[in-house]
Amino acid sequence: MANELNNFSEIIAHCKEYGYIFPSSEIYDGLSAVYDYGQNGAQLKKNIRDYWWRSMTQLHENIVGIDAAIFMHPLTWKASGHVDNFSDPMIDNKDSQKRYRVDHLIETFADEQAATGKSEFAKEIITKMEKFLSKDDFVGLKSLIEENNIKCSISGTCNWTDIRQFNLMFETKLGSISGETDTIYLRPETAQGIFVNFLNVQKTGRMKIPFGIAQTGKAFRNEIVARQFIFRMREFEQMEMQFFVRPGTEMEWYNYWKAERLKWHESLGLPAERLRYHDHVKLAHYANAAVDIEFEFPFGFKELEGIHSRTDFDLKQHQELSKKKLQYFDNELNEDGKPYGNYIPYVVETSVGLDRLFLTVISTAYAEEKWTKEDGSEDSRVVLRIPPKIAPYKLAILPLVKKDGLPEIAKGLMNECKQSFHTFYEEKDSIGKRYRRMDAIGTPFCVTIDHQTKEDNTVTIRYRDTMTQERIALNDVRKLINEKISN
Ligand code: ATP
């Protein structure tokens, strides 16, 4: 019954078949690396987002949430460094005209080597690549590609251009800003909406350092090699939290959030053995420490969340370009008995992609199961073992037949339960088929109303994960499900 790791295409097909994820504008043949969430996907995504929001803002009394606009003044992106630095080294194959992100091209090659048993060689290649990347040594990177005869997957040739930087921000036009340029950007990260509102929140919320500001929302990146389903998209959603701290204490908070975030992923039901840390060798221009939490996706370990110690880089830059002071007055006393006074806080950031998290949940939950029944015949099912607290529907209510007053009892129960959680009502097909459909969309509990219900007010509850059934009182259903889904 074990969950297979190499079942990615089945997971993608399942997501489409059961209303989780559709290719965007599919009737026009879709749009590359853009996806729509269907009726079950939208609810699961919302539940994951709510779980994050609750753990950040409700369970931490010193973290508040905001919702900043996607469009921001263009100077924001000059200040943050995105206009000048938010680019990836790219290389084009002259024969196929196909463009690759250099790190992806080399990583794919290394993965292929590892798959053929040459793990040491693969590690060596990655180490060399990281060394060149950390020095922006494009000549070194190109020779690494050529020396190893790394080929374009389309043309099959090694006929490469030089390596160039390619900016990932989408540009668009907005009327006219103060008579200057009318070019604005779709935000490539949500973090800057937090930085520019830092003082607004601190003053109106009377926040005392250390404190955090959280935000969830869309971000846009013109990814060149957008692939692997919702892992890398051009429009995606981030859940970010910037934690403002006293300078000099940032490493303590960095380590705190590093540990805290790993625990959080485990609390969401992700298996510990499929999570690991990856310390950055090449630090982003704003960071003095950075780590990724990686998850073992069906295509290998990849970044799920980034935790960055961003120093005072962003606030300092915004202070300089906006010419508005972005300082905090710290009236606590230092070792000399004097107030710490005015300073620009340091920042530790936690940044997780909601869509990637969705993919971790779905790929952990998906299982194809086969077993032999008591009479010796074979049976099977596809089940999404989504943790009940985030499953789209918590309870399916199924009258055994469409007559004899059973639908009326079922609807009565539904009206009671829907005040507390999402319920699904279905009366078509055999009960076995209905159970299988609920397994496939991940509904953790089904309640069947049958003729005995009319006699003794009891129902059959069936548990998705074990497929076991028991009889419970009709009046206890809502309370029981509430207990099972509470955090
Ligand atoms: P990668 O190296 O995979 O491109 P990144 O280091 O650029 O990611 P960050 O800028 O740290 O990513 O963004 C924080 C989080 O946002 C990532 O950990 C990831 O979960 C998510 N994310 C980033 N880019 C994408 C994307 N194109 N599609 C979906 N999620 C993304």
Coordinates of C-alpha atoms and ligand atoms in Angstrom, one line a residue:
M1 CA 0.0 0.0 0.0
A2 CA 3.1 2.2 0.0
N3 CA 2.9 5.5 -1.8
E4 CA 5.1 5.4 -5.0
L5 CA 7.4 8.4 -5.6
N6 CA 7.5 8.0 -9.4
N7 CA 3.8 8.5 -10.1
F8 CA 3.9 12.1 -11.2
S9 CA 1.9 11.8 -14.4
E10 CA -0.8 9.8 -12.5
I11 CA -1.0 12.6 -9.9
I12 CA -1.4 15.3 -12.7
A13 CA -4.1 13.3 -14.4
H14 CA -5.9 12.7 -11.1
C15 CA -5.8 16.4 -10.2
K16 CA -7.6 17.1 -13.5
E17 CA -10.1 14.3 -13.3
Y18 CA -11.2 15.2 -9.8
G19 CA -11.6 18.9 -10.1
Y20 CA -8.3 19.9 -8.4
I21 CA -6.2 21.6 -11.2
F22 CA -6.9 22.4 -14.8
P23 CA -4.6 23.8 -17.5
S24 CA -5.4 27.5 -17.8
S25 CA -7.7 28.5 -20.7
E26 CA -7.7 24.8 -21.8
I27 CA -10.3 25.3 -24.6
Y28 CA -7.6 27.4 -26.3
D29 CA -5.0 24.7 -25.7
G30 CA -3.8 26.2 -22.5
L31 CA -1.1 28.7 -21.6
S32 CA 2.3 27.4 -20.7
A33 CA 3.0 27.2 -17.0
V34 CA -0.3 28.7 -16.0
Y35 CA -2.9 26.6 -14.2
D36 CA -6.4 27.1 -12.8
Y37 CA -7.6 25.5 -9.5
G38 CA -10.9 23.7 -9.8
Q39 CA -13.7 23.3 -7.2
N40 CA -11.7 20.9 -5.0
G41 CA -8.3 22.5 -5.6
A42 CA -9.5 26.0 -4.7
Q43 CA -10.9 24.7 -1.4
L44 CA -7.7 22.7 -0.6
K45 CA -5.6 25.7 -1.5
K46 CA -7.7 28.0 0.7
N47 CA -7.5 25.5 3.6
I48 CA -3.7 25.4 3.3
R49 CA -3.5 29.2 3.1
D50 CA -5.8 29.5 6.2
Y51 CA -3.7 27.0 8.1
W52 CA -0.6 29.1 7.4
W53 CA -2.3 32.4 8.2
R54 CA -3.7 31.0 11.4
S55 CA -0.3 29.7 12.6
M56 CA 1.4 32.9 11.7
T57 CA -1.1 35.6 12.8
Q58 CA -3.3 33.9 15.4
L59 CA -0.8 31.7 17.2
H60 CA 1.9 34.4 17.3
E61 CA 0.7 37.5 19.2
N62 CA 3.6 39.5 17.7
I63 CA 2.7 38.8 14.0
V64 CA 0.0 40.6 12.1
G65 CA -1.2 40.2 8.5
I66 CA -1.6 42.6 5.6
D67 CA -2.9 42.5 2.1
A68 CA -0.8 44.9 -0.1
A69 CA -1.6 45.6 -3.8
I70 CA 0.1 43.6 -6.6
F71 CA 1.0 46.9 -8.4
M72 CA 3.6 48.9 -6.6
H73 CA 5.4 52.1 -7.4
P74 CA 8.2 51.2 -9.9
L75 CA 10.9 52.6 -7.6
T76 CA 10.1 49.8 -5.2
W77 CA 11.7 47.4 -7.6
K78 CA 14.7 49.6 -8.2
A79 CA 15.2 49.9 -4.4
S80 CA 14.8 46.1 -3.9
G81 CA 17.4 45.4 -6.5
H82 CA 15.0 43.5 -8.7
V83 CA 15.4 45.8 -11.7
D84 CA 19.1 45.3 -11.7
N85 CA 19.6 41.9 -10.2
F86 CA 16.5 39.7 -10.6
S87 CA 17.8 37.7 -13.4
D88 CA 19.0 34.2 -14.1
P89 CA 21.9 33.2 -16.3
M90 CA 20.5 31.8 -19.5
I91 CA 22.0 30.0 -22.4
D92 CA 20.5 29.4 -25.9
N93 CA 21.0 26.4 -28.1
K94 CA 21.8 27.8 -31.6
D95 CA 20.3 24.9 -33.5
S96 CA 17.0 24.5 -31.6
Q97 CA 16.7 28.2 -30.5
K98 CA 15.7 26.8 -27.1
R99 CA 16.7 28.8 -24.1
Y100 CA 17.7 27.2 -20.8
R101 CA 18.4 28.4 -17.3
V102 CA 22.0 27.4 -16.9
D103 CA 21.6 25.9 -13.4
H104 CA 18.6 23.8 -14.6
L105 CA 20.5 22.5 -17.6
I106 CA 23.5 21.4 -15.5
E107 CA 21.2 20.0 -12.7
T108 CA 19.3 17.9 -15.2
F109 CA 22.6 16.5 -16.5
A110 CA 23.8 15.7 -13.0
D111 CA 20.4 14.0 -12.2
E112 CA 20.8 11.8 -15.3
Q113 CA 24.4 10.9 -14.2
A114 CA 23.2 10.0 -10.7
A115 CA 20.4 7.9 -12.1
T116 CA 23.0 5.8 -14.0
G117 CA 24.9 5.2 -10.8
K118 CA 27.5 8.0 -11.2
S119 CA 26.5 9.8 -8.0
E120 CA 30.0 11.0 -7.1
F121 CA 30.5 12.5 -10.5
A122 CA 27.0 14.1 -10.3
K123 CA 28.0 15.7 -6.9
E124 CA 31.2 17.0 -8.4
I125 CA 29.4 18.7 -11.2
I126 CA 27.0 20.4 -8.9
T127 CA 29.8 21.5 -6.6
K128 CA 31.6 23.0 -9.5
M129 CA 28.4 24.7 -10.8
E130 CA 27.7 26.2 -7.4
K131 CA 31.3 27.6 -7.2
F132 CA 31.0 29.2 -10.6
L133 CA 27.5 30.6 -9.9
S134 CA 28.7 32.1 -6.6
K135 CA 31.3 34.1 -8.5
D136 CA 29.0 34.9 -11.5
D137 CA 31.7 33.2 -13.6
F138 CA 29.8 32.7 -16.9
V139 CA 32.9 31.6 -18.8
G140 CA 33.5 28.8 -16.2
L141 CA 29.9 27.7 -16.4
K142 CA 30.0 27.6 -20.2
S143 CA 33.2 25.5 -20.2
L144 CA 31.5 23.1 -17.6
I145 CA 28.7 22.6 -20.1
E146 CA 31.0 22.1 -23.0
E147 CA 33.6 19.9 -21.3
N148 CA 30.8 17.5 -20.2
N149 CA 29.2 17.7 -23.6
I150 CA 25.8 18.7 -22.2
K151 CA 23.4 18.7 -25.0
C152 CA 20.1 20.4 -25.8
S153 CA 17.3 17.9 -25.4
I154 CA 15.6 19.1 -28.6
S155 CA 18.5 19.5 -31.1
G156 CA 20.7 17.0 -29.4
T157 CA 23.7 19.3 -30.1
C158 CA 26.2 21.2 -27.9
N159 CA 26.1 24.3 -30.1
W160 CA 25.6 27.0 -27.3
T161 CA 25.5 30.8 -27.2
D162 CA 27.4 32.7 -24.5
I163 CA 25.6 32.9 -21.1
R164 CA 23.6 36.0 -20.5
Q165 CA 21.4 37.4 -17.7
F166 CA 17.6 37.5 -18.3
N167 CA 15.3 39.6 -16.0
L168 CA 12.3 37.7 -14.7
M169 CA 9.9 40.5 -14.0
F170 CA 6.8 41.1 -16.2
E171 CA 6.3 44.7 -17.3
T172 CA 3.1 46.4 -18.0
K173 CA 1.8 49.9 -18.5
L174 CA -0.1 52.1 -16.1
G175 CA -1.3 55.6 -17.2
S176 CA 1.4 58.0 -16.4
I177 CA 3.3 58.2 -13.1
S178 CA 4.2 61.8 -12.2
G179 CA 4.9 62.5 -15.9
E180 CA 7.8 59.9 -15.8
T181 CA 7.9 56.4 -17.1
D182 CA 4.6 54.5 -17.3
T183 CA 6.3 51.1 -17.0
I184 CA 5.3 49.2 -13.9
Y185 CA 5.9 45.6 -12.9
L186 CA 3.8 42.7 -11.7
R187 CA 5.3 42.0 -8.3
P188 CA 7.8 39.1 -8.4
E189 CA 7.5 38.6 -4.6
T190 CA 5.0 39.7 -2.0
A191 CA 7.8 40.8 0.5
Q192 CA 8.2 44.3 -0.8
G193 CA 4.5 45.2 0.0
I194 CA 5.5 44.4 3.6
F195 CA 8.7 46.5 3.6
V196 CA 7.0 49.6 2.2
N197 CA 4.2 49.3 4.9
F198 CA 6.6 48.6 7.7
L199 CA 6.2 51.9 9.5
N200 CA 2.4 52.1 8.8
V201 CA 1.9 48.8 10.5
Q202 CA 4.4 49.4 13.3
K203 CA 2.9 52.8 14.3
T204 CA -0.8 51.9 13.9
G205 CA -0.4 48.5 15.5
R206 CA 2.0 49.9 18.2
M207 CA 4.2 46.9 17.4
K208 CA 7.3 46.4 19.5
I209 CA 10.4 44.7 18.1
P210 CA 10.7 41.7 17.6
F211 CA 7.5 41.6 15.5
G212 CA 6.4 40.1 12.2
I213 CA 4.2 41.1 9.2
A214 CA 2.7 38.3 7.2
Q215 CA 1.1 38.3 3.8
T216 CA -0.3 35.9 1.2
G217 CA -0.8 36.8 -2.5
K218 CA 0.0 36.4 -6.1
A219 CA 3.5 36.8 -7.5
F220 CA 4.6 36.7 -11.1
R221 CA 7.9 35.6 -12.7
N222 CA 8.7 35.2 -16.4
E223 CA 10.3 31.8 -15.8
I224 CA 12.1 30.6 -18.9
V225 CA 12.0 27.0 -18.1
A226 CA 8.6 26.7 -16.4
R227 CA 7.9 23.0 -16.0
Q228 CA 7.0 20.3 -13.5
F229 CA 3.3 21.2 -13.3
I230 CA 2.5 23.7 -10.5
F231 CA 6.1 23.5 -9.1
R232 CA 7.3 26.3 -11.3
M233 CA 4.7 28.6 -12.7
R234 CA 4.6 32.1 -14.2
E235 CA 1.8 33.2 -11.9
F236 CA 1.9 31.7 -8.4
E237 CA 1.1 32.5 -4.8
Q238 CA 3.4 33.1 -2.0
M239 CA 3.0 33.1 1.8
E240 CA 5.7 35.3 3.3
M241 CA 6.4 36.7 6.7
Q242 CA 9.0 39.3 7.5
F243 CA 10.2 39.3 11.1
F244 CA 11.8 42.6 12.2
V245 CA 14.5 42.3 14.8
R246 CA 17.2 44.3 16.6
P247 CA 20.5 44.3 14.6
G248 CA 22.8 41.7 16.0
T249 CA 20.0 39.3 17.0
E250 CA 19.2 38.2 13.4
M251 CA 21.1 34.9 13.6
E252 CA 19.3 33.8 16.7
W253 CA 15.9 34.5 15.0
Y254 CA 17.1 33.0 11.7
N255 CA 17.8 29.7 13.6
Y256 CA 14.5 30.0 15.4
W257 CA 12.5 30.3 12.2
K258 CA 14.5 27.7 10.4
A259 CA 13.5 25.1 13.1
E260 CA 10.0 26.5 13.5
R261 CA 9.2 26.2 9.8
L262 CA 10.4 22.6 9.5
K263 CA 8.1 21.7 12.4
W264 CA 5.2 23.5 10.7
H265 CA 5.6 21.4 7.5
E266 CA 5.6 18.3 9.6
S267 CA 2.4 19.5 11.4
L268 CA 0.8 19.7 8.0
G269 CA 1.3 16.0 7.6
L270 CA 4.4 16.0 5.4
P271 CA 6.7 13.1 6.3
A272 CA 9.9 14.1 8.1
E273 CA 12.0 11.9 5.8
R274 CA 10.8 13.8 2.7
L275 CA 11.9 17.2 4.2
R276 CA 15.5 18.4 4.5
Y277 CA 17.5 21.7 4.7
H278 CA 19.7 23.0 2.0
D279 CA 22.1 25.8 3.0
H280 CA 22.7 28.4 0.2
V281 CA 26.2 28.6 -1.1
K282 CA 25.5 31.7 -3.3
L283 CA 23.7 34.2 -1.1
A284 CA 21.2 36.6 -2.8
H285 CA 22.3 40.3 -2.8
Y286 CA 20.3 41.1 0.3
A287 CA 21.1 38.1 2.5
N288 CA 23.7 37.2 5.1
A289 CA 22.4 33.7 5.6
A290 CA 19.9 31.6 3.7
V291 CA 18.5 28.1 3.8
D292 CA 15.9 26.2 1.7
I293 CA 13.5 23.7 3.2
E294 CA 13.5 21.1 0.4
F295 CA 10.8 18.5 -0.1
E296 CA 11.1 15.2 -2.0
F297 CA 8.7 15.8 -4.9
P298 CA 8.0 13.0 -7.3
F299 CA 10.9 14.3 -9.4
G300 CA 13.4 14.6 -6.5
F301 CA 14.3 17.0 -3.6
K302 CA 13.6 20.6 -4.5
E303 CA 13.0 23.9 -2.8
L304 CA 9.7 24.3 -1.0
E305 CA 10.4 27.3 1.3
G306 CA 13.2 29.8 1.7
I307 CA 14.3 31.3 5.0
H308 CA 16.6 34.3 4.6
S309 CA 18.3 36.7 6.9
R310 CA 17.8 39.8 4.8
T311 CA 19.8 42.2 7.0
D312 CA 18.5 45.8 6.8
F313 CA 19.1 45.8 3.0
D314 CA 15.5 46.4 1.9
L315 CA 14.4 49.0 4.5
K316 CA 17.7 50.9 4.0
Q317 CA 17.2 50.9 0.2
H318 CA 13.6 52.1 0.5
Q319 CA 14.6 54.8 3.0
E320 CA 17.2 56.0 0.5
L321 CA 15.0 56.0 -2.6
S322 CA 11.8 57.3 -1.0
K323 CA 13.7 59.8 1.2
K324 CA 11.4 58.8 4.1
K325 CA 12.9 57.6 7.3
L326 CA 12.1 54.0 8.0
Q327 CA 13.5 53.7 11.5
Y328 CA 12.3 52.3 14.7
F329 CA 12.7 53.8 18.1
D330 CA 13.7 51.1 20.6
N331 CA 13.2 52.4 24.2
E332 CA 14.4 49.2 25.9
L333 CA 17.7 49.6 27.8
N334 CA 20.9 48.1 26.6
E335 CA 23.7 46.7 28.8
D336 CA 24.9 50.3 29.5
G337 CA 21.4 51.2 30.8
K338 CA 20.8 53.5 27.8
P339 CA 17.9 53.1 25.3
Y340 CA 18.9 51.3 22.1
G341 CA 17.4 54.3 20.3
N342 CA 16.8 54.7 16.6
Y343 CA 17.8 52.1 14.1
I344 CA 16.7 50.3 10.9
P345 CA 15.6 46.8 12.0
Y346 CA 17.1 43.7 10.5
V347 CA 14.8 41.2 8.9
V348 CA 14.4 37.4 8.9
E349 CA 12.1 36.2 6.2
T350 CA 10.1 33.0 5.7
S351 CA 8.8 32.5 2.2
V352 CA 6.9 29.5 1.0
G353 CA 5.1 29.0 -2.3
L354 CA 1.5 28.0 -1.8
D355 CA 1.3 26.1 -5.0
R356 CA 4.4 24.1 -4.2
L357 CA 3.0 23.4 -0.8
F358 CA -0.2 22.2 -2.5
L359 CA 1.9 19.9 -4.7
T360 CA 3.6 18.4 -1.6
V361 CA 0.3 17.8 0.1
I362 CA -1.2 16.1 -3.0
S363 CA 1.9 14.0 -3.8
T364 CA 2.1 12.8 -0.2
A365 CA -1.7 12.1 -0.1
Y366 CA -2.0 10.2 -3.4
A367 CA -1.9 6.5 -3.2
E368 CA -2.9 3.6 -5.5
E369 CA -3.9 0.7 -3.3
K370 CA -4.6 -3.0 -4.2
W371 CA -5.7 -5.8 -1.8
T372 CA -7.2 -9.2 -1.7
K373 CA -10.7 -9.4 -0.3
E374 CA -11.9 -12.2 2.1
D375 CA -13.6 -14.1 -0.8
G376 CA -10.2 -14.1 -2.6
S377 CA -11.1 -11.5 -5.3
E378 CA -8.9 -8.5 -6.0
D379 CA -9.9 -4.9 -5.2
S380 CA -8.2 -1.6 -5.6
R381 CA -8.7 2.1 -5.2
V382 CA -7.1 5.5 -5.7
V383 CA -7.2 7.5 -2.5
L384 CA -6.1 11.0 -1.5
R385 CA -5.1 10.7 2.2
I386 CA -5.3 14.5 2.8
P387 CA -5.1 15.4 6.5
P388 CA -8.8 15.9 7.6
K389 CA -8.0 19.4 8.9
I390 CA -7.2 20.7 5.3
A391 CA -9.3 18.3 3.2
P392 CA -11.8 20.1 0.8
Y393 CA -14.8 18.3 2.0
K394 CA -14.8 16.9 5.6
L395 CA -17.9 14.7 5.4
A396 CA -20.0 13.1 2.7
I397 CA -23.6 12.4 3.6
L398 CA -25.0 9.5 1.6
P399 CA -28.6 8.2 1.8
L400 CA -28.5 4.4 1.0
V401 CA -31.5 4.8 -1.4
K402 CA -33.4 7.7 -2.9
K403 CA -36.7 6.9 -1.2
D404 CA -38.3 5.9 2.1
G405 CA -37.6 9.3 3.7
L406 CA -33.8 8.6 3.8
P407 CA -32.9 11.7 1.7
E408 CA -34.9 13.9 4.1
I409 CA -32.9 12.6 7.1
A410 CA -29.6 13.0 5.1
K411 CA -30.5 16.6 4.2
G412 CA -31.4 17.4 7.7
L413 CA -28.0 16.2 8.9
M414 CA -26.4 18.2 6.1
N415 CA -28.1 21.4 7.1
E416 CA -26.9 20.9 10.6
C417 CA -23.3 20.1 9.7
K418 CA -22.7 22.7 7.0
Q419 CA -22.8 25.4 9.6
S420 CA -19.5 23.9 10.9
F421 CA -17.7 22.4 7.9
H422 CA -17.9 21.5 4.2
T423 CA -20.2 18.6 3.5
F424 CA -20.9 16.7 0.3
Y425 CA -24.3 15.2 -0.5
E426 CA -24.7 12.4 -3.0
E427 CA -27.5 9.9 -3.6
K428 CA -26.6 8.5 -7.1
D429 CA -24.9 5.1 -7.7
S430 CA -24.2 2.2 -5.4
I431 CA -22.8 3.0 -2.0
G432 CA -19.5 1.3 -2.9
K433 CA -19.0 3.6 -6.0
R434 CA -19.8 6.6 -3.9
Y435 CA -17.2 5.6 -1.3
R436 CA -14.6 5.3 -4.1
R437 CA -15.4 8.7 -5.5
M438 CA -15.0 10.2 -2.0
D439 CA -11.7 8.4 -1.6
A440 CA -10.5 9.8 -4.9
I441 CA -11.3 13.4 -3.8
G442 CA -9.9 12.8 -0.3
T443 CA -13.1 13.2 1.8
P444 CA -12.0 11.7 5.2
F445 CA -15.4 10.7 6.5
C446 CA -18.6 9.3 4.9
V447 CA -21.9 8.8 6.7
T448 CA -24.6 6.5 5.3
I449 CA -28.2 6.9 6.2
D450 CA -30.1 3.6 5.9
H451 CA -33.4 2.0 7.0
Q452 CA -32.0 1.3 10.5
T453 CA -31.5 5.0 10.9
K454 CA -35.3 5.4 10.9
E455 CA -35.6 2.9 13.7
D456 CA -32.8 3.7 16.1
N457 CA -31.4 7.1 15.0
T458 CA -27.9 5.6 14.2
V459 CA -25.8 5.9 11.0
T460 CA -22.8 4.1 9.6
I461 CA -19.6 6.2 9.6
R462 CA -16.9 5.1 7.2
Y463 CA -13.3 6.1 7.6
R464 CA -11.4 6.9 4.4
D465 CA -7.9 5.8 5.6
T466 CA -8.8 2.5 7.1
M467 CA -12.0 1.8 5.2
T468 CA -13.5 0.6 8.5
Q469 CA -17.0 1.4 9.5
E470 CA -18.9 1.7 12.7
R471 CA -22.4 2.7 13.9
I472 CA -22.8 6.0 15.7
A473 CA -25.7 8.1 16.9
L474 CA -27.0 10.5 14.3
N475 CA -26.9 13.3 16.9
D476 CA -23.2 12.7 17.5
V477 CA -22.0 13.1 13.9
R478 CA -21.4 16.9 13.9
K479 CA -19.5 16.8 17.2
L480 CA -17.4 13.8 16.2
I481 CA -16.3 15.3 12.9
N482 CA -15.6 18.7 14.6
E483 CA -13.3 16.8 17.0
K484 CA -11.5 15.0 14.1
I485 CA -10.8 18.1 12.1
S486 CA -9.8 20.5 14.9
N487 CA -6.1 21.3 15.0
Ligands
ATP1 P1 13.7 28.6 -7.4 O1 15.1 28.5 -7.0 O2 12.9 27.3 -7.3 O3 13.4 29.4 -8.6 P2 13.6 30.9 -5.6 O4 14.7 30.6 -4.8 O5 13.7 31.9 -6.7 O6 13.0 29.5 -6.2 P3 12.2 32.5 -3.7 O7 12.5 33.7 -4.5 O8 13.0 32.2 -2.5 O9 12.3 31.3 -4.7 O10 10.6 32.4 -3.4 C1 10.1 31.8 -2.3 C2 9.2 30.6 -2.6 O11 8.3 31.0 -3.6 C3 10.0 29.4 -3.1 O12 10.5 28.7 -2.1 C4 8.9 28.7 -3.9 O13 8.1 27.9 -3.0 C5 8.0 29.8 -4.4 N1 8.2 30.0 -5.8 C6 9.2 30.8 -6.3 N2 9.2 30.8 -7.7 C7 8.1 30.0 -8.0 C8 7.4 29.7 -9.2 N3 7.9 30.1 -10.4 N4 6.3 28.9 -9.2 C9 5.8 28.5 -8.0 N5 6.4 28.8 -6.8 C10 7.5 29.6 -6.8

